XYZ file of C-alpha atoms in Angstrom:
723
model
C 6.172 -11.210 1.911
C 7.635 -14.968 2.475
C 10.247 -15.721 5.301
C 13.145 -17.061 6.462
C 13.427 -18.114 10.043
C 16.687 -19.808 11.464
C 18.333 -21.308 14.416
C 18.663 -17.501 15.604
C 14.655 -16.784 14.906
C 15.966 -13.826 12.317
C 13.424 -13.358 10.044
C 14.471 -11.862 6.896
C 12.170 -12.274 3.739
C 12.952 -14.385 1.269
C 14.011 -14.320 -1.695
C 11.270 -15.949 -4.933
C 14.644 -16.247 -7.750
C 12.832 -16.753 -11.725
C 15.117 -17.269 -14.609
C 13.709 -15.502 -18.007
C 16.132 -16.445 -21.515
C 14.667 -14.183 -23.861
C 15.625 -16.889 -26.208
C 14.407 -19.660 -25.525
C 12.711 -21.170 -28.480
C 10.939 -23.439 -26.892
C 9.859 -24.821 -23.047
C 12.184 -26.739 -21.510
C 11.759 -30.736 -21.545
C 11.147 -32.870 -17.576
C 15.293 -33.258 -17.885
C 16.245 -29.726 -18.333
C 13.699 -28.093 -16.366
C 14.450 -30.149 -13.679
C 17.818 -29.523 -14.021
C 17.528 -26.260 -13.787
C 14.982 -25.569 -10.709
C 18.040 -28.189 -9.167
C 20.659 -24.982 -9.598
C 17.866 -22.876 -7.176
C 15.655 -21.548 -8.885
C 11.963 -21.386 -8.421
C 9.623 -20.747 -11.498
C 10.926 -20.604 -15.190
C 9.822 -18.616 -18.159
C 8.429 -20.610 -21.605
C 7.350 -18.711 -24.582
C 3.997 -19.798 -26.386
C 4.441 -20.664 -29.411
C 7.897 -21.265 -32.255
C 9.663 -19.774 -34.792
C 7.879 -21.784 -36.744
C 4.598 -19.360 -36.138
C 6.652 -16.918 -36.033
C 7.996 -17.086 -40.031
C 4.317 -17.407 -41.116
C 2.649 -14.372 -38.864
C 5.857 -13.283 -40.780
C 4.930 -14.443 -43.759
C 1.640 -13.478 -43.405
C 1.870 -10.254 -42.936
C 4.971 -9.275 -45.427
C 2.021 -10.714 -47.723
C -0.272 -9.155 -47.058
C 0.925 -5.173 -46.481
C 2.134 -6.359 -50.294
C -1.186 -7.100 -51.255
C -2.483 -3.870 -49.956
C -0.331 -1.651 -51.797
C -1.611 -3.019 -55.269
C -5.282 -3.314 -54.886
C -5.220 -0.197 -51.841
C -8.487 -0.959 -49.743
C -10.429 -3.377 -50.751
C -8.235 -5.540 -49.780
C -9.582 -7.750 -46.469
C -8.305 -7.970 -43.463
C -5.425 -10.119 -42.153
C -6.686 -13.034 -40.321
C -3.570 -15.040 -38.321
C -4.683 -18.975 -38.525
C -5.376 -21.029 -35.900
C -2.663 -22.744 -33.812
C -1.495 -26.024 -35.146
C 1.141 -28.870 -33.829
C 3.989 -26.955 -35.179
C 3.359 -23.774 -34.487
C 4.312 -24.649 -30.252
C 5.503 -27.483 -28.384
C 3.798 -26.098 -24.646
C 1.178 -29.039 -24.132
C -0.113 -29.946 -20.792
C 1.992 -31.772 -18.230
C 2.428 -31.485 -14.473
C 4.666 -29.103 -14.683
C 2.891 -26.742 -16.784
C 1.318 -25.077 -14.208
C 4.439 -23.950 -12.689
C 5.722 -22.224 -15.896
C 5.389 -18.013 -16.360
C 4.482 -18.231 -19.688
C 5.672 -14.952 -21.670
C 4.313 -13.526 -25.159
C 6.134 -12.811 -28.534
C 8.389 -10.300 -27.934
C 8.094 -9.690 -31.495
C 4.576 -9.230 -31.627
C 3.425 -4.683 -31.447
C 0.613 -4.248 -30.101
C 0.976 -0.382 -30.446
C 2.456 0.096 -33.494
C 1.313 3.403 -35.839
C 0.283 0.656 -38.796
C -3.228 -0.873 -37.993
C -2.195 -4.049 -39.416
C 0.562 -4.758 -37.608
C -1.125 -3.431 -34.064
C -3.844 -6.189 -35.623
C -2.253 -8.992 -36.063
C 0.004 -8.032 -32.763
C -3.155 -8.616 -31.506
C -5.091 -11.741 -32.821
C -1.289 -13.157 -32.424
C -1.675 -12.746 -28.124
C -5.696 -13.985 -28.026
C -4.751 -16.881 -29.923
C -1.199 -17.553 -27.040
C -3.250 -16.355 -24.496
C -6.040 -19.169 -25.250
C -3.555 -21.763 -26.032
C -1.778 -21.673 -22.573
C -4.859 -21.312 -20.558
C -6.402 -24.067 -22.026
C -2.861 -25.970 -21.669
C -2.784 -24.861 -17.539
C -0.715 -22.020 -17.331
C -1.844 -19.461 -14.627
C 0.243 -16.920 -15.316
C 1.301 -14.607 -18.290
C 4.331 -11.766 -19.128
C 3.144 -9.672 -22.000
C 5.972 -7.496 -23.265
C 5.479 -4.088 -22.671
C 5.134 -0.901 -24.747
C 8.440 0.271 -27.043
C 7.395 3.611 -27.745
C 5.787 5.532 -24.635
C 2.990 8.333 -24.894
C 4.318 11.595 -27.036
C 3.229 13.929 -30.321
C 1.630 12.220 -33.494
C 0.915 8.594 -32.673
C 2.304 8.171 -29.465
C -0.184 8.678 -27.673
C -2.489 6.174 -30.395
C -0.253 3.295 -30.130
C -0.415 3.600 -25.934
C -4.109 3.334 -26.213
C -4.011 0.744 -28.688
C -2.805 -1.411 -26.648
C -3.993 -0.543 -23.510
C -6.686 -1.630 -25.465
C -5.477 -4.945 -26.367
C -5.130 -5.934 -22.833
C -8.406 -5.322 -21.978
C -9.197 -7.052 -24.181
C -6.690 -10.024 -23.077
C -7.948 -9.365 -19.337
C -11.169 -11.068 -20.980
C -10.111 -13.630 -22.930
C -8.040 -15.363 -20.455
C -10.436 -14.801 -17.066
C -8.999 -16.907 -15.192
C -5.382 -15.851 -16.126
C -3.103 -13.692 -14.499
C -1.210 -10.225 -17.129
C 2.345 -9.335 -16.318
C 2.512 -6.589 -18.282
C 6.773 -5.980 -18.719
C 8.336 -2.799 -18.721
C 11.296 -1.447 -18.167
C 11.772 0.760 -14.713
C 12.293 4.222 -17.633
C 13.190 3.951 -20.984
C 17.397 3.563 -20.578
C 19.383 5.011 -23.861
C 20.434 1.472 -25.392
C 19.592 -0.439 -23.330
C 16.366 -1.328 -24.892
C 15.622 -5.390 -25.195
C 15.512 -5.770 -29.132
C 14.073 -7.635 -31.113
C 13.410 -7.763 -34.441
C 9.426 -6.819 -34.499
C 6.192 -7.218 -36.486
C 6.489 -3.262 -37.522
C 9.904 -3.983 -39.247
C 7.668 -5.051 -42.308
C 5.856 -1.894 -41.984
C 6.414 1.292 -44.425
C 4.253 4.058 -41.691
C 6.675 6.053 -39.666
C 6.787 5.155 -35.710
C 6.804 9.146 -35.089
C 9.154 8.877 -31.908
C 11.815 11.337 -32.586
C 12.334 12.457 -29.657
C 16.160 12.762 -28.342
C 15.217 13.946 -24.728
C 14.733 11.132 -21.495
C 12.230 11.271 -20.014
C 12.393 9.006 -17.040
C 8.474 9.106 -16.101
C 7.670 7.966 -19.795
C 7.497 4.303 -19.356
C 5.198 4.825 -15.854
C 2.730 7.170 -17.726
C 2.210 4.499 -19.829
C 1.932 2.000 -17.474
C -0.373 3.736 -15.632
C -2.136 4.813 -18.663
C -3.002 1.006 -19.454
C -4.001 0.560 -15.307
C -6.546 3.138 -15.582
C -8.353 1.777 -18.575
C -8.471 -1.916 -17.907
C -9.689 0.085 -14.066
C -7.624 -1.125 -12.420
C -7.796 -5.310 -12.513
C -6.892 -7.028 -9.733
C -5.183 -9.360 -12.150
C -3.699 -7.133 -13.814
C 0.540 -6.880 -12.223
C 3.312 -5.391 -14.089
C 6.933 -6.403 -13.994
C 10.058 -3.656 -13.697
C 13.546 -4.468 -15.498
C 15.978 -2.579 -13.167
C 17.826 -0.333 -14.814
C 22.293 -0.053 -14.526
C 21.726 3.221 -13.459
C 18.702 3.636 -11.059
C 16.308 6.780 -11.899
C 16.026 9.469 -8.452
C 13.613 8.151 -5.457
C 10.337 10.112 -6.618
C 10.674 7.220 -9.327
C 11.404 4.585 -7.270
C 9.128 5.138 -4.996
C 5.819 5.735 -8.039
C 6.606 1.784 -8.593
C 6.738 0.863 -4.883
C 3.281 1.521 -4.818
C 2.754 -0.283 -8.060
C 1.220 -4.195 -8.344
C 4.934 -5.387 -8.623
C 4.828 -8.941 -9.378
C 9.110 -9.408 -11.144
C 11.831 -7.328 -10.395
C 14.076 -8.412 -13.673
C 17.547 -8.215 -13.749
C 19.289 -7.788 -16.702
C 22.935 -9.759 -17.173
C 24.206 -5.891 -17.729
C 23.068 -4.267 -14.040
C 26.038 -6.873 -12.691
C 29.968 -5.723 -11.969
C 32.557 -8.454 -10.845
C 34.576 -7.353 -8.198
C 38.097 -8.394 -7.705
C 37.410 -12.158 -7.735
C 35.699 -11.967 -10.764
C 32.578 -12.851 -8.934
C 28.263 -11.604 -10.523
C 27.466 -8.578 -8.381
C 25.003 -5.518 -8.068
C 26.023 -2.028 -6.726
C 24.795 -0.948 -3.291
C 22.363 1.121 -4.551
C 20.042 -1.839 -6.152
C 20.490 -3.903 -3.382
C 19.126 -1.424 -1.131
C 16.468 -1.589 -4.135
C 15.715 -5.083 -3.487
C 15.626 -5.662 -0.260
C 13.119 -1.641 0.466
C 10.606 -3.978 -2.325
C 10.857 -7.583 -0.601
C 9.775 -5.252 2.890
C 6.273 -5.348 0.753
C 2.819 -7.858 1.843
C 3.549 -9.344 -2.117
C 6.950 -8.892 -2.058
C 7.939 -9.405 -6.203
C 10.549 -12.123 -7.355
C 13.118 -11.215 -8.586
C 13.328 -12.207 -12.781
C 16.939 -13.597 -13.768
C 17.303 -12.236 -17.196
C 19.915 -13.325 -20.320
C 21.673 -14.851 -17.847
C 21.543 -18.490 -18.312
C 23.068 -21.898 -19.398
C 20.693 -22.985 -22.852
C 18.606 -25.989 -23.115
C 21.040 -27.937 -24.622
C 24.061 -27.576 -21.736
C 21.839 -28.190 -19.148
C 20.915 -31.519 -20.578
C 24.122 -32.396 -20.552
C 24.704 -31.388 -17.114
C 21.451 -33.509 -16.258
C 22.809 -36.024 -17.753
C 26.343 -35.677 -15.792
C 24.539 -35.248 -12.397
C 27.035 -32.467 -11.571
C 24.743 -31.272 -9.125
C 28.224 -31.873 -6.374
C 28.059 -28.759 -3.913
C 25.477 -26.770 -6.441
C 23.031 -25.735 -3.126
C 25.760 -25.261 -1.133
C 24.996 -22.572 1.431
C 27.403 -19.355 -0.327
C 29.050 -17.511 2.166
C 30.513 -14.436 2.520
C 34.199 -15.709 1.185
C 32.501 -15.973 -1.719
C 31.201 -12.629 -2.742
C 34.110 -10.257 -1.181
C 33.257 -5.880 -1.486
C 33.205 -4.664 -4.957
C 36.308 -2.844 -5.703
C 38.569 -2.895 -8.361
C 35.967 -4.066 -11.157
C 35.797 -6.712 -14.420
C 35.076 -6.449 -17.475
C 32.701 -8.518 -17.939
C 34.640 -10.106 -20.725
C 37.553 -10.365 -18.901
C 36.158 -12.501 -16.093
C 37.043 -16.687 -15.580
C 34.676 -18.003 -17.768
C 32.988 -20.121 -14.999
C 32.245 -17.779 -12.024
C 30.049 -15.841 -14.572
C 28.199 -19.319 -14.725
C 24.330 -19.009 -14.312
C 25.248 -21.192 -10.557
C 27.324 -17.790 -9.751
C 23.994 -15.459 -10.279
C 22.243 -17.948 -8.662
C 25.211 -18.204 -5.667
C 25.492 -14.270 -5.591
C 21.145 -13.906 -4.542
C 20.684 -16.421 -1.530
C 23.803 -14.976 -0.268
C 21.653 -11.242 -0.732
C 18.986 -12.815 0.614
C 20.757 -13.639 3.735
C 22.210 -9.826 3.953
C 18.680 -7.640 4.456
C 17.418 -6.661 7.725
C 15.727 -8.620 9.870
C 12.526 -7.792 10.360
C 11.929 -5.286 12.984
C 8.319 -5.617 15.246
C 6.631 -4.256 13.363
C 7.482 -6.157 9.603
C 6.587 -9.697 11.463
C 3.598 -11.129 9.527
C 1.225 -11.022 11.724
C 1.602 -7.457 10.820
C 2.732 -7.792 7.675
C -0.190 -9.052 6.973
C -2.419 -6.088 7.509
C -0.449 -3.690 4.761
C -3.196 -1.029 2.033
C -5.829 -4.405 3.704
C -8.686 -1.743 4.717
C -10.855 -2.158 8.098
C -14.086 -0.312 8.849
C -13.629 2.578 11.713
C -15.124 1.549 14.481
C -18.319 2.807 15.791
C -17.568 2.593 19.621
C -20.445 4.804 20.226
C -23.419 2.722 18.608
C -21.730 -0.575 18.992
C -20.858 -2.694 22.005
C -17.128 -3.961 20.648
C -15.742 -7.908 21.346
C -12.682 -8.550 23.673
C -10.396 -9.084 20.785
C -11.684 -5.511 19.601
C -10.415 -4.281 23.114
C -7.708 -6.655 22.982
C -6.234 -5.621 19.792
C -6.099 -1.683 21.476
C -3.933 -3.330 24.370
C -1.596 -4.137 22.074
C 0.016 -0.660 22.034
C 2.001 -0.606 24.926
C 3.795 2.443 24.067
C 0.507 4.337 23.546
C -0.338 3.176 27.272
C 2.632 4.627 28.232
C 2.315 8.144 27.551
C -1.205 7.984 28.843
C -0.254 6.076 32.506
C 3.171 9.321 32.289
C 0.075 11.664 31.434
C -1.660 10.967 34.522
C 1.426 10.770 36.425
C 2.173 14.935 35.597
C -1.090 15.961 36.053
C -1.663 13.440 39.008
C 2.145 14.815 40.093
C 1.823 18.619 39.455
C -1.757 18.648 41.530
C -0.352 17.540 44.462
C 2.534 20.212 44.172
C -0.235 22.979 42.888
C -2.108 22.429 46.465
C -5.604 22.490 44.431
C -8.693 21.188 45.866
C -10.145 17.720 44.981
C -13.649 17.532 44.222
C -13.617 14.349 46.902
C -14.155 15.060 50.404
C -11.145 13.459 51.736
C -8.707 14.659 49.559
C -8.775 12.110 47.080
C -8.119 13.261 43.143
C -11.044 11.893 41.360
C -10.542 10.298 37.990
C -12.714 9.030 35.459
C -11.906 6.944 32.464
C -14.975 7.439 30.428
C -15.411 4.360 27.333
C -13.377 2.190 30.034
C -13.594 -0.611 27.512
C -11.431 -3.238 29.330
C -9.961 -1.687 32.010
C -6.280 -0.751 30.269
C -6.462 3.018 31.249
C -8.264 2.734 34.732
C -5.001 0.548 35.222
C -2.297 2.547 35.040
C -5.042 6.273 36.384
C -3.889 3.121 39.273
C -0.739 2.445 38.894
C 0.426 6.380 39.073
C -1.139 6.750 41.903
C 0.935 4.345 43.080
C 4.305 6.436 41.462
C 3.073 9.564 42.721
C 1.427 8.911 46.167
C -0.797 10.640 45.576
C -4.379 9.466 46.495
C -7.395 8.993 43.643
C -10.740 7.975 43.767
C -11.579 6.154 40.278
C -14.182 5.852 38.190
C -14.889 3.505 34.831
C -18.089 4.539 33.265
C -18.350 2.319 30.253
C -21.895 1.872 28.058
C -20.823 -1.846 27.464
C -22.624 -4.006 29.370
C -20.540 -6.807 28.394
C -17.306 -4.951 29.248
C -19.455 -3.931 32.308
C -19.805 -8.085 34.136
C -15.388 -7.423 32.542
C -14.844 -4.514 34.904
C -16.643 -5.980 37.747
C -14.243 -9.333 37.697
C -11.331 -6.835 36.669
C -11.770 -4.830 40.621
C -12.507 -7.962 42.172
C -9.145 -9.662 40.803
C -6.884 -7.230 40.463
C -7.886 -3.223 41.633
C -8.768 -4.959 45.012
C -12.189 -2.613 45.021
C -10.333 -0.454 44.831
C -12.498 0.803 41.224
C -16.360 2.146 41.991
C -17.821 0.230 37.944
C -20.788 2.472 36.157
C -22.816 0.874 33.035
C -23.650 3.868 31.260
C -23.554 5.806 28.431
C -20.433 8.560 29.420
C -23.122 11.154 27.829
C -25.672 10.179 29.986
C -23.848 10.503 33.630
C -24.476 12.643 36.192
C -20.535 12.130 37.593
C -19.233 10.555 41.115
C -22.628 9.760 43.601
C -21.372 11.447 46.823
C -21.592 8.336 49.511
C -23.558 8.615 52.344
C -26.591 10.547 50.426
C -30.054 8.971 50.054
C -31.138 6.400 47.459
C -34.432 8.667 46.251
C -32.371 12.286 46.557
C -28.768 11.854 45.421
C -26.164 13.877 45.095
C -23.266 13.921 42.601
C -20.643 15.245 43.347
C -18.189 16.519 39.907
C -14.110 14.375 38.695
C -11.227 16.299 38.724
C -9.449 14.629 35.559
C -11.197 13.351 32.288
C -9.877 10.276 31.101
C -10.901 9.332 28.013
C -8.733 6.782 25.041
C -12.112 8.340 21.884
C -9.529 8.594 19.275
C -9.691 7.763 15.181
C -7.236 7.642 12.996
C -7.839 10.857 11.785
C -8.323 12.099 15.181
C -12.235 13.509 15.585
C -13.486 10.550 12.990
C -14.943 8.585 16.276
C -16.506 11.578 17.452
C -14.223 12.691 19.971
C -15.678 16.201 19.947
C -19.098 15.031 20.368
C -18.578 12.491 23.325
C -16.518 15.020 25.055
C -18.867 17.222 24.860
C -20.984 15.435 26.072
C -19.496 14.644 29.852
C -18.113 17.862 30.367
C -20.065 18.279 32.904
C -18.985 16.321 35.049
C -16.036 17.624 35.372
C -14.832 20.167 37.750
C -13.960 24.546 36.886
C -10.668 23.682 37.748
C -11.003 19.667 36.193
C -7.887 17.996 33.165
C -9.032 16.440 30.425
C -6.532 13.992 28.836
C -6.244 14.334 25.907
C -5.495 17.620 25.803
C -5.645 18.219 22.800
C -5.302 16.326 18.895
C -5.057 17.907 15.821
C -5.363 16.329 12.214
C -3.009 15.648 9.288
C -2.881 14.859 6.088
C -1.200 14.424 3.316
C -2.605 13.465 -0.743
C -0.978 9.990 -1.350
C -1.132 7.307 -4.469
C -2.705 3.985 -3.091
C -3.021 1.617 -6.473
C -2.926 -1.178 -4.709
C -5.696 0.773 -2.078
C -7.579 1.544 -5.311
C -7.705 -1.244 -6.735
C -9.229 -2.964 -4.035
C -12.057 -0.046 -3.703
C -13.288 -0.846 -7.121
C -13.923 -4.838 -6.544
C -16.155 -3.826 -3.165
C -18.477 -0.949 -5.730
C -21.056 -3.887 -6.560
C -21.795 -3.845 -2.789
C -20.409 -1.734 -1.069
C -21.568 1.499 -3.228
C -20.058 3.806 -0.576
C -16.344 2.565 -0.624
C -15.502 5.510 -1.886
C -16.831 7.930 0.143
C -15.767 5.577 3.533
C -12.818 6.847 6.046
C -11.087 3.380 6.431
C -8.624 2.402 8.797
C -5.380 1.367 6.621
C -1.447 0.252 7.823
C -0.696 2.289 5.047
C 2.794 1.343 2.890
C 2.364 0.300 -0.577
C 1.678 4.118 -0.951
C 3.570 7.333 -3.421
C 3.340 10.503 -1.796
C 2.884 12.728 -4.352
C 3.538 16.309 -1.523
C 6.550 18.033 -1.797
C 8.609 18.752 1.011
C 9.594 22.701 0.381
C 9.135 25.293 2.367
C 5.702 27.270 3.794
C 3.770 23.273 2.372
C 5.103 20.557 4.193
C 4.172 16.773 3.088
C 2.050 16.613 5.668
C -0.218 19.695 6.821
C -2.785 20.429 9.776
C -6.670 19.763 9.358
C -7.972 21.639 12.235
C -7.430 21.179 16.007
C -10.001 20.130 19.487
C -9.527 21.489 22.341
C -10.075 20.268 25.653
C -12.803 21.364 28.186
C -14.223 23.295 25.243
C -15.204 27.090 27.161
C -17.760 28.237 29.696
C -19.152 30.091 27.840
C -19.361 27.175 24.622
C -21.250 25.105 26.269
C -23.303 27.733 28.111
C -23.981 28.195 24.287
C -24.926 24.200 23.613
C -27.784 24.715 25.946
C -29.403 27.834 25.224
C -30.033 26.404 21.580
C -30.332 22.743 22.127
C -33.497 24.628 24.062
C -34.726 26.491 21.394
C -33.331 30.278 22.415
C -30.893 30.339 19.794
C -31.249 29.813 15.861
C -29.530 30.589 12.463
C -25.188 29.942 12.212
C -23.538 26.839 11.308
C -24.284 23.295 9.297
C -26.166 22.236 11.733
C -29.065 25.084 11.812
C -28.618 25.274 8.685
C -29.718 22.429 7.524
C -32.939 22.695 9.860
C -31.176 21.656 13.194
C -30.986 23.584 16.558
C -26.896 24.002 15.675
C -26.278 22.213 19.356
C -23.348 20.680 17.320
C -21.806 23.636 15.234
C -19.193 24.977 17.539
C -17.619 20.819 16.270
C -18.046 21.835 12.727
C -14.187 22.230 11.366
C -12.929 23.856 8.031
C -9.191 23.613 6.350
C -7.796 24.858 2.538
C -4.284 23.473 1.822
C -1.799 23.701 -0.524
C 0.845 20.702 -0.782
C 2.846 21.314 -4.050
C 3.578 17.893 -6.587
C 6.890 18.023 -8.106
C 6.809 15.457 -10.482
C 3.827 14.299 -11.689
C 1.292 11.494 -10.894
C -2.545 10.511 -9.813
C -4.328 10.773 -6.668
C -6.138 8.787 -4.828
C -7.605 9.895 -1.670
C -6.011 11.736 1.640
C -3.979 9.932 3.956
C -5.349 11.532 7.585
C -2.820 10.907 10.527
C -3.719 12.979 13.177
C -1.387 14.099 17.151
C -2.347 14.812 19.937
C -0.486 15.360 23.493
C -0.261 12.030 24.531
C 2.533 11.605 21.579
C 0.322 8.260 20.494
C -0.238 8.486 16.383
C -2.210 6.508 14.014
C -2.770 6.288 10.476
C -6.226 5.554 8.617
C -7.339 6.740 5.026
C -9.611 8.260 3.288
C -9.890 7.182 -0.435
C -10.991 9.906 -3.340
C -11.929 9.171 -6.368
C -7.999 9.851 -8.243
C -7.043 12.890 -9.864
C -4.087 12.835 -12.318
C -2.152 16.025 -11.578
C 1.602 17.248 -14.159
C 4.663 17.915 -12.510
C 4.778 21.270 -11.087
C 1.763 20.777 -9.714
C 0.230 22.862 -7.221
C -3.330 21.305 -5.765
C -5.224 21.918 -3.973
C -7.674 20.122 -1.626
C -9.984 21.604 1.437
C -11.817 20.255 3.538
C -15.559 20.721 5.886
C -16.479 18.679 8.818
C -20.202 19.372 9.084
C -22.877 18.394 11.120
C -26.464 18.456 11.963
C -26.117 17.875 15.189
C -27.861 13.823 14.940
C -24.567 12.280 12.694
C -20.944 14.243 11.266
C -19.901 13.675 8.111
C -16.942 14.842 6.285
C -17.088 16.597 2.530
C -13.245 17.616 0.937
C -12.207 19.216 -2.442
C -9.397 18.661 -4.299
C -8.245 20.863 -7.497
C -5.244 20.142 -9.418
C -3.304 23.952 -10.985
C -0.258 23.865 -13.595
C 1.522 26.646 -14.444
C 3.861 27.341 -18.082
């Protein structure tokens, strides 16, 4: 996401604006190109070949089809001859690297006629190879004209997808952008005389009902066959009538490169200026919040090359780059027909000025949308393993940058201390102070909050900071000297091996250890228990007094099936070096996603998988010790795997049903958690993609398994549809 920053430090996404003329026959010359850039756009599209080449190909196909009807199957395949200087006006230059090439719109890669499909594929490959030679870096390929349907429709989608896959191989350094409508809006398809008009083979597309998901289905088929290539993008043509939000969400999650705005979606306000309806503005504003925000492409809007040349020669640039004001674009009201609008207000600059004005109407970026945090959108991070790894100071610093979490921790400790004092409970200390232990103290943020809670309530405390990281231990000692004024006892040990607070006055050779009244920890992962909080807290519970409090007291894991094409593509690129990429829980700030499940009674979008509570019952602790001593065999997954099953009580199982109204694809399960400390965080558990039709129930089964030495998850996703 690119952002603008004005004098008041208000940041908004920047709109990158381009211009596409479907009827442009040759690239703009330097004078024309400079003039259109001066009008306020950032880039333009350019054809690769011209009318001469088009005529040659049509003549080739026409003659071949005629000869085939006479000679039958004995005729050789039609072969498109190489390009000649007369076939193209695109040549290497300094400006060509800034062009967005547009493949010939008259080809039909999905034609049911094998001759048309073959020639179209040859034309595309010729154009790709030549554009790549000239220095072009991105090519837009016209999308399917027909989506999958009964008869030859599915064959056409497969042919098109295979042609794009071949193109990715030929243009190994190019980005490819498939141009598709958001849905097949009646009577608003792009009109071109395709090569298919020369064929007598029927298209087999007699569908009358509108299926608003068919264009997305075609795109999904193409990118799936292309194995989610990171060089394959989609340009979505925005319709005049926007579809339901579910379809908008599907496209939101895709690798969008362009949003195409045709002249037909603009209205005229009462002053005659072009303007977009409010719904279209909101859609654009939402899409621009993406980390890789799509560029806007004005299609079939703009001056022809002759006009650009004339304007450049007259140097009619005065006032073009002035910043538009709200007075230039009054609200939509009594709309007027474009045919009755003043010609000057329908000029290309009027559209450009409107888009620039629209850019300034966006809501300022919130704190969570600032560039630093936006860079983490859909970025996969390996979960931390604080049990086995000693974290760096920078990692701790990231944790401490979450003030909400630590404010809630402080509020929880404050409430616990106030209640302790109010009820007159006995403490585990000799002087009546409440004993607080922070297990896994890190750099000490929870220690600071515990001391603040004591000051706020007036309840005296003894604070113990337990940390196994030897480097963090040094930092904690310094904090105790400089910040906490020696009020904290710092212990370097694994929390599970800690014997408890050392009672003062006891001999070193025969020490006596006390108990803890409040045990505070921050061991929760993105899926609650995925950083082994249950196992860690079980291991330190022996120091907790019988009436003691654990903060957190409980936490629940939740999940929801999602589509994440970008993350799925990222994982595919990791497979050569990370074979277990699809079987690894990842921490990620999910953003470009599509929630597959609907909110329906009895089946919410986010459903609880399981819960853990602390402290665990005393009977469970005794059973753990008995199993470790070899006194009990049999039971859950751990013992069945050959272990004694001492951790079987932390195994979990869930079976959830999600309702999906619209068809789509599932790439993974988004995991979340809730805690009594009110600090939800997000994560993602990628899985192999599974497609499902409309009106489907998704059954998700998940297990948390253990064999006493490790913990892992197993899951199963099933899709059912009803006739």
